[in-house]
Coordinates of C-alpha atoms and ligand atoms in Angstrom, one line a residue:
X146 CA 10.9 37.2 -46.8
X147 CA 10.8 40.8 -46.6
X148 CA 13.7 41.1 -49.1
X149 CA 12.0 38.9 -51.4
X150 CA 9.3 41.0 -51.0
X151 CA 10.8 44.5 -52.0
X152 CA 11.8 42.3 -55.0
X153 CA 9.1 41.7 -56.3
X154 CA 6.8 43.8 -57.5
X155 CA 5.6 45.7 -60.1
X156 CA 8.5 45.3 -62.4
X157 CA 8.3 41.8 -62.0
X158 CA 4.0 41.7 -63.7
X159 CA 4.7 44.6 -65.9
X160 CA 8.2 45.8 -66.6
X161 CA 9.9 41.5 -67.2
X162 CA 6.9 39.6 -69.8
X163 CA 7.2 42.6 -72.2
X164 CA 11.4 43.3 -71.8
X165 CA 11.9 39.9 -72.5
X166 CA 9.4 39.8 -75.4
X167 CA 11.6 42.0 -77.0
X168 CA 15.1 41.4 -76.2
X169 CA 14.9 38.4 -78.0
X170 CA 12.2 36.1 -75.5
X171 CA 13.2 33.1 -74.9
X172 CA 16.9 33.5 -75.8
X173 CA 16.9 36.5 -73.8
X174 CA 17.3 34.1 -71.2
X175 CA 20.5 34.1 -71.9
X176 CA 21.2 37.8 -70.9
X177 CA 19.4 37.9 -68.2
X178 CA 21.0 34.7 -66.0
X179 CA 24.1 36.0 -66.6
X180 CA 23.2 39.9 -65.8
X181 CA 22.3 37.9 -62.5
X182 CA 24.9 35.9 -62.0
X183 CA 27.7 38.8 -63.1
X184 CA 25.3 41.7 -60.9
X185 CA 23.2 41.4 -59.5
X186 CA 24.1 38.3 -57.0
X187 CA 27.2 39.3 -56.2
X188 CA 25.9 43.2 -55.9
X189 CA 23.0 41.7 -53.4
X190 CA 26.1 39.9 -51.8
X191 CA 28.0 43.4 -51.1
X192 CA 25.2 45.0 -49.6
X193 CA 23.9 42.0 -47.4
X194 CA 27.1 41.9 -45.8
X195 CA 28.1 45.1 -45.6
X196 CA 24.6 46.3 -43.8
X197 CA 25.0 42.8 -41.6
X198 CA 28.6 43.4 -40.7
X199 CA 27.4 47.0 -39.9
X200 CA 24.4 46.2 -38.1
X201 CA 23.8 49.8 -39.3
X202 CA 20.8 51.8 -41.2
X203 CA 22.8 53.1 -45.1
X204 CA 24.6 56.1 -43.7
X205 CA 26.0 54.8 -40.6
X206 CA 26.7 51.8 -42.4
X207 CA 28.6 53.6 -44.5
X208 CA 30.4 55.9 -42.7
X209 CA 31.7 53.3 -40.8
X210 CA 33.8 52.0 -43.9
X211 CA 34.7 56.0 -43.6
X212 CA 34.0 59.3 -42.0
X213 CA 33.8 60.6 -45.1
X214 CA 30.6 58.6 -47.2
X215 CA 27.7 59.4 -45.0
X216 CA 25.5 60.8 -47.9
X217 CA 26.9 57.8 -50.5
X218 CA 24.8 56.0 -48.0
X219 CA 21.9 59.0 -47.5
X220 CA 21.8 59.2 -51.2
X221 CA 21.4 55.3 -51.2
X222 CA 17.9 55.8 -48.6
X223 CA 16.9 59.4 -50.5
X224 CA 16.5 57.5 -53.9
X225 CA 13.6 54.2 -53.1
X226 CA 12.1 57.0 -51.1
X227 CA 11.6 59.6 -54.6
X228 CA 10.6 56.5 -56.5
X229 CA 8.2 56.6 -53.6
X230 CA 6.6 58.7 -53.9
X231 CA 5.1 57.7 -58.2
X232 CA 5.4 54.1 -56.9
X233 CA 2.7 54.8 -54.6
X234 CA 0.1 56.0 -56.6
X235 CA -0.2 53.5 -59.3
X236 CA -1.1 51.3 -56.0
X237 CA -3.4 53.4 -55.6
X238 CA -4.3 53.3 -59.3
X239 CA -5.2 49.2 -58.8
X240 CA -7.2 50.7 -55.4
X241 CA -9.0 52.0 -57.2
X242 CA -9.3 49.1 -60.2
X243 CA -9.6 46.5 -57.7
X244 CA -12.6 48.8 -56.1
X245 CA -14.2 49.0 -60.1
X246 CA -13.8 45.8 -60.4
X247 CA -16.1 44.3 -57.9
X248 CA -19.5 45.0 -60.3
X249 CA -16.8 45.3 -63.3
X250 CA -18.3 48.9 -62.8
X251 CA -15.3 49.8 -65.5
X252 CA -15.4 50.7 -69.7
X253 CA -11.5 49.4 -70.0
X254 CA -10.8 50.8 -72.6
X255 CA -8.2 53.5 -73.1
X256 CA -10.1 56.6 -73.3
X257 CA -12.1 55.8 -70.3
X258 CA -8.4 54.8 -67.7
X259 CA -6.8 58.1 -69.0
X260 CA -9.5 60.4 -69.3
X261 CA -12.5 60.1 -67.5
X262 CA -10.3 57.7 -63.9
X263 CA -7.3 60.3 -64.4
X264 CA -9.1 62.8 -66.1
X265 CA -5.1 63.5 -68.2
X266 CA -4.7 66.7 -69.2
X267 CA -3.8 67.8 -72.6
X268 CA -0.1 67.8 -72.7
X269 CA 1.7 68.6 -69.1
X270 CA 1.6 72.6 -69.0
X271 CA -2.2 71.7 -67.9
X272 CA -2.5 70.7 -65.0
X273 CA -5.0 69.9 -63.6
X274 CA -7.9 68.7 -61.3
X275 CA -7.0 65.8 -59.0
X276 CA -8.6 63.0 -59.2
X277 CA -10.3 61.4 -56.2
X278 CA -10.6 58.2 -56.8
X279 CA -7.0 58.5 -57.1
X280 CA -6.5 60.6 -54.0
X281 CA -8.8 57.6 -52.1
X282 CA -6.5 55.4 -53.2
X283 CA -3.3 57.4 -52.5
X284 CA -4.2 58.1 -48.3
X285 CA -5.1 54.4 -48.3
X286 CA -2.0 53.4 -49.9
X287 CA 0.4 55.6 -47.1
X288 CA -1.9 54.2 -44.7
X289 CA -0.5 51.3 -44.5
X290 CA 3.0 51.5 -45.2
X291 CA 3.1 53.1 -42.1
X292 CA 0.8 51.3 -40.3
X293 CA 3.1 48.6 -41.6
X294 CA 6.7 50.8 -40.6
X295 CA 5.8 52.4 -37.3
X296 CA 6.3 49.7 -35.4
X297 CA 9.3 48.1 -36.0
X298 CA 11.0 45.4 -37.8
X299 CA 8.4 42.6 -35.9
X300 CA 5.7 43.4 -38.2
X301 CA 7.4 44.0 -40.9
X302 CA 8.0 40.2 -40.6
X303 CA 4.1 39.5 -40.1
X304 CA 3.2 41.6 -43.0
X305 CA 5.3 40.0 -45.3
X306 CA 4.5 36.3 -44.0
X307 CA 1.6 37.0 -45.9
X308 CA 1.5 40.0 -48.8
X309 CA 4.6 37.4 -49.9
X310 CA 3.3 33.9 -50.7
X311 CA -0.7 35.8 -50.7
X312 CA 0.4 37.4 -54.6
X313 CA 2.3 34.4 -55.7
X314 CA -0.6 32.3 -55.0
X315 CA -2.8 34.3 -57.3
X316 CA -0.5 35.0 -59.9
X317 CA -0.2 31.0 -60.6
X318 CA -4.4 31.1 -60.4
X319 CA -4.4 33.6 -62.4
X320 CA -1.9 31.7 -64.8
X321 CA -4.0 28.6 -64.9
X322 CA -6.9 30.6 -66.0
X323 CA -5.1 32.3 -68.3
X324 CA -3.4 29.3 -70.1
X325 CA -6.8 27.3 -70.5
X326 CA -8.4 30.2 -72.9
X327 CA -8.2 30.0 -76.4
X328 CA -4.7 31.7 -77.9
X329 CA -3.3 31.3 -75.3
X330 CA 0.2 29.3 -76.9
X331 CA 0.1 31.8 -79.5
X332 CA 0.5 34.8 -76.5
X333 CA 3.1 32.1 -74.9
X334 CA 4.7 31.3 -77.3
X335 CA 5.3 35.6 -78.6
X336 CA 6.4 35.7 -75.5
X337 CA 9.3 33.3 -74.9
X338 CA 9.9 32.1 -79.0
X339 CA 13.4 32.7 -79.7
X340 CA 15.2 35.0 -81.0
X341 CA 19.0 34.1 -80.8
X342 CA 20.0 37.2 -83.6
X343 CA 19.5 39.3 -80.5
X344 CA 21.7 38.5 -78.3
X345 CA 24.4 40.1 -81.1
X346 CA 22.8 43.4 -80.0
X347 CA 24.5 44.7 -77.2
X348 CA 21.1 47.1 -75.9
X349 CA 19.7 43.4 -75.4
X350 CA 22.5 42.9 -72.8
X351 CA 22.1 46.3 -71.5
X352 CA 18.0 46.4 -70.7
X353 CA 19.1 42.7 -69.1
X354 CA 21.0 44.3 -66.2
X355 CA 19.2 47.9 -66.0
X356 CA 16.1 44.7 -65.4
X357 CA 18.0 43.0 -63.0
X358 CA 18.5 46.5 -61.0
X359 CA 15.2 47.5 -61.1
X360 CA 13.9 44.3 -59.7
X361 CA 16.2 43.3 -56.9
X362 CA 15.4 46.7 -56.0
X363 CA 19.6 47.0 -56.0
X364 CA 21.2 50.2 -55.1
X365 CA 18.6 51.6 -52.8
X366 CA 20.0 50.7 -49.3
X367 CA 17.3 48.8 -48.5
X368 CA 18.8 45.4 -49.0
X369 CA 21.2 46.9 -46.4
X370 CA 19.1 48.3 -44.3
X371 CA 17.4 45.3 -43.7
X372 CA 20.5 42.9 -43.8
X373 CA 20.7 45.7 -40.4
X374 CA 17.9 43.5 -38.9
X375 CA 19.1 40.1 -39.4
X376 CA 20.8 37.7 -36.4
X377 CA 24.5 37.5 -36.3
X378 CA 24.8 34.0 -37.7
X379 CA 22.3 34.9 -40.0
X380 CA 23.3 32.9 -44.4
X381 CA 24.7 36.4 -46.5
X382 CA 24.7 34.4 -49.5
X383 CA 22.2 31.4 -49.6
X384 CA 19.7 34.3 -48.5
X385 CA 21.4 36.6 -51.7
X386 CA 21.1 33.3 -53.8
X387 CA 17.4 32.8 -52.2
X388 CA 15.9 36.6 -52.8
X389 CA 17.3 36.9 -56.4
X390 CA 15.6 33.8 -57.5
X391 CA 12.3 33.6 -56.1
X392 CA 12.1 37.5 -58.1
X393 CA 13.7 36.0 -60.9
X394 CA 11.3 33.0 -60.8
X395 CA 8.2 35.4 -60.4
X396 CA 9.1 37.2 -63.0
X397 CA 9.2 34.7 -65.7
X398 CA 6.1 33.0 -64.2
X399 CA 4.9 36.7 -64.7
X400 CA 5.0 36.4 -68.3
X401 CA 3.1 33.6 -68.6
X402 CA -0.1 35.6 -66.6
X403 CA 0.3 38.2 -68.7
X404 CA 1.3 36.2 -72.5
X405 CA -1.6 34.0 -72.3
X406 CA -4.1 36.6 -71.6
X407 CA -2.8 39.2 -73.7
X408 CA -2.7 36.0 -76.6
X409 CA -7.0 35.0 -75.3
X410 CA -7.5 38.9 -76.1
X411 CA -6.4 39.4 -78.9
X412 CA -7.6 35.7 -80.6
X413 CA -11.2 36.4 -79.5
X414 CA -10.7 40.7 -81.6
X415 CA -8.5 38.5 -83.9
X416 CA -6.3 41.3 -84.4
X417 CA -1.9 41.4 -84.0
X418 CA -0.8 41.2 -80.9
X419 CA 1.2 43.7 -81.7
X420 CA -1.6 46.1 -81.6
X421 CA -1.8 46.0 -78.0
X422 CA -0.8 47.3 -75.3
X423 CA 1.7 45.1 -73.5
X424 CA 3.5 47.1 -71.4
X425 CA 3.2 49.3 -68.3
X426 CA 0.6 50.7 -67.8
X427 CA -1.4 49.5 -70.5
X428 CA -1.0 46.8 -69.9
X429 CA -2.5 46.8 -66.2
X430 CA -5.3 48.9 -66.2
X431 CA -6.8 48.4 -69.9
X432 CA -4.9 45.6 -71.8
X433 CA -5.3 42.6 -69.0
X434 CA -9.0 44.1 -67.9
X435 CA -10.8 44.6 -71.0
X436 CA -8.9 40.6 -71.7
X437 CA -10.3 40.0 -68.2
X438 CA -13.8 41.2 -68.9
X439 CA -14.4 39.7 -71.7
X440 CA -14.4 36.4 -70.1
X441 CA -16.5 33.3 -70.1
X442 CA -17.2 34.0 -66.4
X443 CA -16.5 35.1 -62.8
X444 CA -15.1 37.7 -64.7
X445 CA -15.8 40.0 -61.4
X446 CA -13.5 38.0 -59.4
X447 CA -10.3 37.1 -61.5
X448 CA -10.6 40.7 -61.7
X449 CA -10.5 41.2 -58.2
X450 CA -7.2 38.9 -58.0
X451 CA -5.0 40.7 -60.6
X452 CA -5.5 44.0 -58.7
X453 CA -5.4 41.9 -54.8
X454 CA -2.1 40.2 -56.7
X455 CA -1.1 44.0 -58.1
X456 CA -1.6 45.7 -54.6
X457 CA 0.6 43.4 -52.0
X458 CA 2.9 42.9 -54.6
X459 CA 3.4 45.9 -54.3
X460 CA 2.8 47.0 -51.4
X461 CA 6.5 45.0 -49.8
X462 CA 7.8 47.1 -52.6
X463 CA 6.8 49.9 -51.6
X464 CA 7.1 49.7 -48.1
X465 CA 11.2 49.1 -48.7
X466 CA 11.4 51.7 -50.0
X467 CA 10.6 54.5 -47.2
X468 CA 11.7 51.9 -44.3
X469 CA 15.9 52.9 -44.7
X470 CA 14.9 56.7 -44.2
X471 CA 13.2 55.9 -41.4
X472 CA 16.1 53.7 -40.8
X473 CA 18.3 56.3 -40.4
X474 CA 16.3 58.9 -39.1
X475 CA 15.8 56.6 -36.1
X476 CA 19.3 56.2 -35.8
X477 CA 20.9 59.1 -37.1
X478 CA 19.2 61.3 -34.4
X479 CA 17.5 59.3 -32.0
X480 CA 13.4 60.9 -33.4
X481 CA 11.6 57.8 -32.6
X482 CA 10.3 54.8 -35.3
X483 CA 6.5 56.2 -35.5
X484 CA 7.9 60.5 -35.3
X485 CA 10.3 58.9 -38.2
X486 CA 7.7 56.6 -39.6
X487 CA 5.5 59.6 -39.5
X488 CA 7.0 62.1 -41.0
X489 CA 8.6 60.4 -44.1
X490 CA 4.2 59.6 -44.9
X491 CA 3.6 62.6 -44.1
X492 CA 5.7 64.5 -47.3
X493 CA 6.4 62.0 -49.9
X494 CA 1.8 61.9 -50.0
X495 CA 2.5 65.1 -50.2
X496 CA 4.6 64.5 -53.0
X497 CA 2.8 62.1 -54.6
X498 CA -0.5 64.2 -55.0
X499 CA 2.0 65.9 -57.6
X500 CA 0.8 62.5 -59.7
X501 CA -2.8 62.6 -58.2
X502 CA -3.8 65.5 -61.1
X503 CA -4.6 65.1 -64.4
X504 CA -1.0 66.0 -66.2
X505 CA 0.3 63.6 -63.0
X506 CA 0.5 60.3 -65.5
X507 CA 3.3 62.7 -68.0
X508 CA 5.2 63.7 -64.7
X509 CA 5.7 60.3 -63.7
X510 CA 6.4 59.3 -66.9
X511 CA 9.2 61.5 -65.9
X512 CA 10.3 60.8 -63.2
X513 CA 10.2 56.9 -63.3
X514 CA 12.6 57.9 -67.1
X515 CA 15.4 59.4 -65.1
X516 CA 15.7 57.9 -61.6
X517 CA 15.2 54.4 -63.2
X518 CA 18.2 54.5 -66.0
X519 CA 20.0 57.6 -64.2
X520 CA 19.2 57.6 -60.3
X521 CA 19.6 53.3 -59.6
X522 CA 22.8 53.4 -62.1
X523 CA 25.2 56.0 -60.1
X524 CA 23.7 54.4 -57.0
X525 CA 24.5 51.5 -57.5
X526 CA 28.4 52.3 -59.3
X527 CA 28.8 54.9 -56.3
X528 CA 28.7 51.5 -54.1
X529 CA 31.4 49.5 -56.0
X530 CA 33.8 52.1 -56.3
X531 CA 33.6 53.9 -52.9
X532 CA 33.2 50.1 -51.0
X533 CA 35.7 48.1 -53.8
X534 CA 38.1 50.8 -53.5
X535 CA 38.2 52.2 -50.4
X536 CA 37.8 49.7 -48.6
X537 CA 39.1 46.6 -48.9
X538 CA 35.8 44.5 -50.7
X539 CA 37.3 41.2 -49.7
X540 CA 36.7 42.2 -46.2
X541 CA 33.1 42.2 -46.8
X542 CA 33.4 38.4 -48.0
X543 CA 35.2 36.8 -45.6
X544 CA 32.0 38.5 -43.3
X545 CA 29.9 36.9 -45.6
X546 CA 31.8 33.7 -45.9
X547 CA 31.7 33.6 -41.8
X548 CA 28.7 32.4 -41.8
X549 CA 27.5 31.3 -45.5
X550 CA 27.3 28.2 -46.2
X551 CA 27.6 29.1 -49.8
X552 CA 31.6 30.5 -49.9
X553 CA 32.8 33.0 -52.1
X554 CA 35.5 33.1 -54.1
X555 CA 38.2 35.5 -55.6
X556 CA 36.0 36.2 -58.3
X557 CA 33.2 38.2 -55.9
X558 CA 36.5 41.0 -55.5
X559 CA 36.5 40.9 -59.2
X560 CA 32.8 41.6 -60.4
X561 CA 32.7 43.8 -57.3
X562 CA 35.5 45.5 -58.6
X563 CA 35.4 45.9 -62.2
X564 CA 32.7 43.6 -63.6
X565 CA 29.5 45.5 -62.1
X566 CA 30.8 48.9 -62.9
X567 CA 31.9 49.0 -66.4
X568 CA 28.3 47.4 -66.8
X569 CA 27.4 50.5 -65.2
X570 CA 29.5 53.6 -66.9
X571 CA 28.0 52.0 -70.3
X572 CA 24.6 51.8 -69.0
X573 CA 24.9 55.7 -67.6
X574 CA 26.6 57.2 -70.6
X575 CA 23.9 55.1 -73.3
X576 CA 21.5 56.9 -70.9
X577 CA 22.7 60.5 -71.5
X578 CA 23.6 59.9 -75.3
X579 CA 20.1 59.1 -75.2
X580 CA 18.4 61.2 -73.8
X581 CA 20.6 64.2 -74.9
X582 CA 20.5 62.7 -78.4
X583 CA 16.2 64.1 -78.2
X584 CA 14.2 65.1 -75.5
X585 CA 12.5 61.7 -73.3
X586 CA 9.2 61.3 -75.1
X587 CA 9.7 64.5 -76.8
X588 CA 8.8 66.6 -73.8
X589 CA 9.3 69.7 -73.3
X590 CA 12.5 70.7 -71.8
X591 CA 11.5 72.2 -68.7
X592 CA 10.0 69.9 -67.7
X593 CA 12.6 68.0 -67.9
X594 CA 14.7 69.3 -65.8
X595 CA 11.7 69.7 -63.2
X596 CA 11.8 65.9 -62.7
X597 CA 14.0 64.6 -64.3
X598 CA 17.2 66.0 -63.3
X599 CA 15.8 68.3 -60.3
X600 CA 14.8 65.6 -57.8
X601 CA 18.4 64.5 -58.4
X602 CA 20.5 67.5 -58.0
X603 CA 18.0 67.4 -55.2
X604 CA 19.0 64.4 -53.1
X605 CA 22.4 65.1 -53.8
X606 CA 22.5 67.8 -51.6
X607 CA 20.5 66.7 -49.4
X608 CA 22.7 63.8 -48.8
X609 CA 25.9 66.2 -48.1
X610 CA 23.4 68.9 -45.7
X611 CA 21.7 65.3 -43.8
X612 CA 25.5 64.5 -43.7
X613 CA 26.9 67.5 -42.3
X614 CA 23.8 67.8 -39.2
X615 CA 25.6 66.6 -36.0
X616 CA 24.0 63.7 -34.2
Ligands
LIG271 N1 11.9 46.5 -57.3 C1 10.8 46.5 -57.8 C2 9.8 46.3 -58.5 O1 9.8 45.2 -59.2 C3 11.1 47.6 -57.0 C4 11.6 47.9 -56.3 C5 12.5 49.9 -57.5 C6 11.9 48.7 -55.2 C7 13.4 50.2 -56.2 C8 12.8 49.1 -54.3 C9 13.4 50.0 -54.5 O2 8.5 45.9 -58.8

């Protein structure tokens, strides 16, 4: 349940529907499902198996594989920590918007979201002041993360029993509301009308793999950490299938939620859907609330439901990003869980303050772009190479098979050793080429280095340092 909570997050609501629409609509489901079965599920089985076999958080798990590899574990625990530093900021925006929706205080337009609410400055070099509503939201989110994590895994279990089913139910309610609006059918046909010619484009396939990676929380040390808490007789493969399919199902459903309402907005405003923001912050804080505010009745309630759903979807992804570091510090140096969690949440809070300023949204965009396109892919690649070649990967398969109903065959070894790494290498090369061709979004090069390259360099160095510090 916690793994599902980690996987299902903002990525399912604001990323999948859009990626699907852009890459061939209904036809995209083919590369997506292929990516899920050839990379997502196999890698998840590997991570679950490693965590379950070693009963340790990532650094110690990798160390059990090979003494020299502890740093790979640190790297895979530090990466999600960087993701957390901005992911919680987006949750803080949701938090503030949830409060606003009580009496529809928002003026849902771009002007208001960017300039009044975020205090967005005219360019990245102008820092601007801290946005107070965002700061308050941020404190609330970090505090919740701390309270959920510091007592250990039992509390995580109790929390996810609520925060996983609840937003799913809310999403279903919103979908039913959306689908009964005029224009909804046009919206949905935008989402799903298949364009099979897109399947000839290699970028569409890479997008499918990238989406699967991000959405399943792979290569983040999270699934390794969670699996280390499982009972000895827990079913590995079954859990991997359930987690992945639940995540894919939620993404698919969210497409209906989003596009039905976007279709309604296009209908009311009599514009083409293409002119509306249908992904990322634009969708969540401008387009969707605009549509909601135009509902014939109970718009405040549906607005609240939407933000509560996002917050509860997001919170278990957010704390899952912290848990690998907390668990690793706790296990390597016997720092109490309370202290370890406190230190990490405090450092995380300070780091995320960076994103509450007027230029925060620019920085957030850059960090996200680099860590999602390089960090995640590179860690995944390292995992496949280290576990696939330096260790007999078949031993992990045998470990998983010992307790699993679904028995995996030799084909799995081939996927981990050849298929997944080749795809990751392609993804990596493609990103590098694109980023070298022109600076991302036209940002100044110094900003790309500070926010894109430095965090990655920093976590690589930190990983080696953490490996060297004696127990
Ligand atoms: N899978 C989460 C989502 O779809 C995001 C996430 C990324 C969580 C990386 C953990 C680690 O929103």
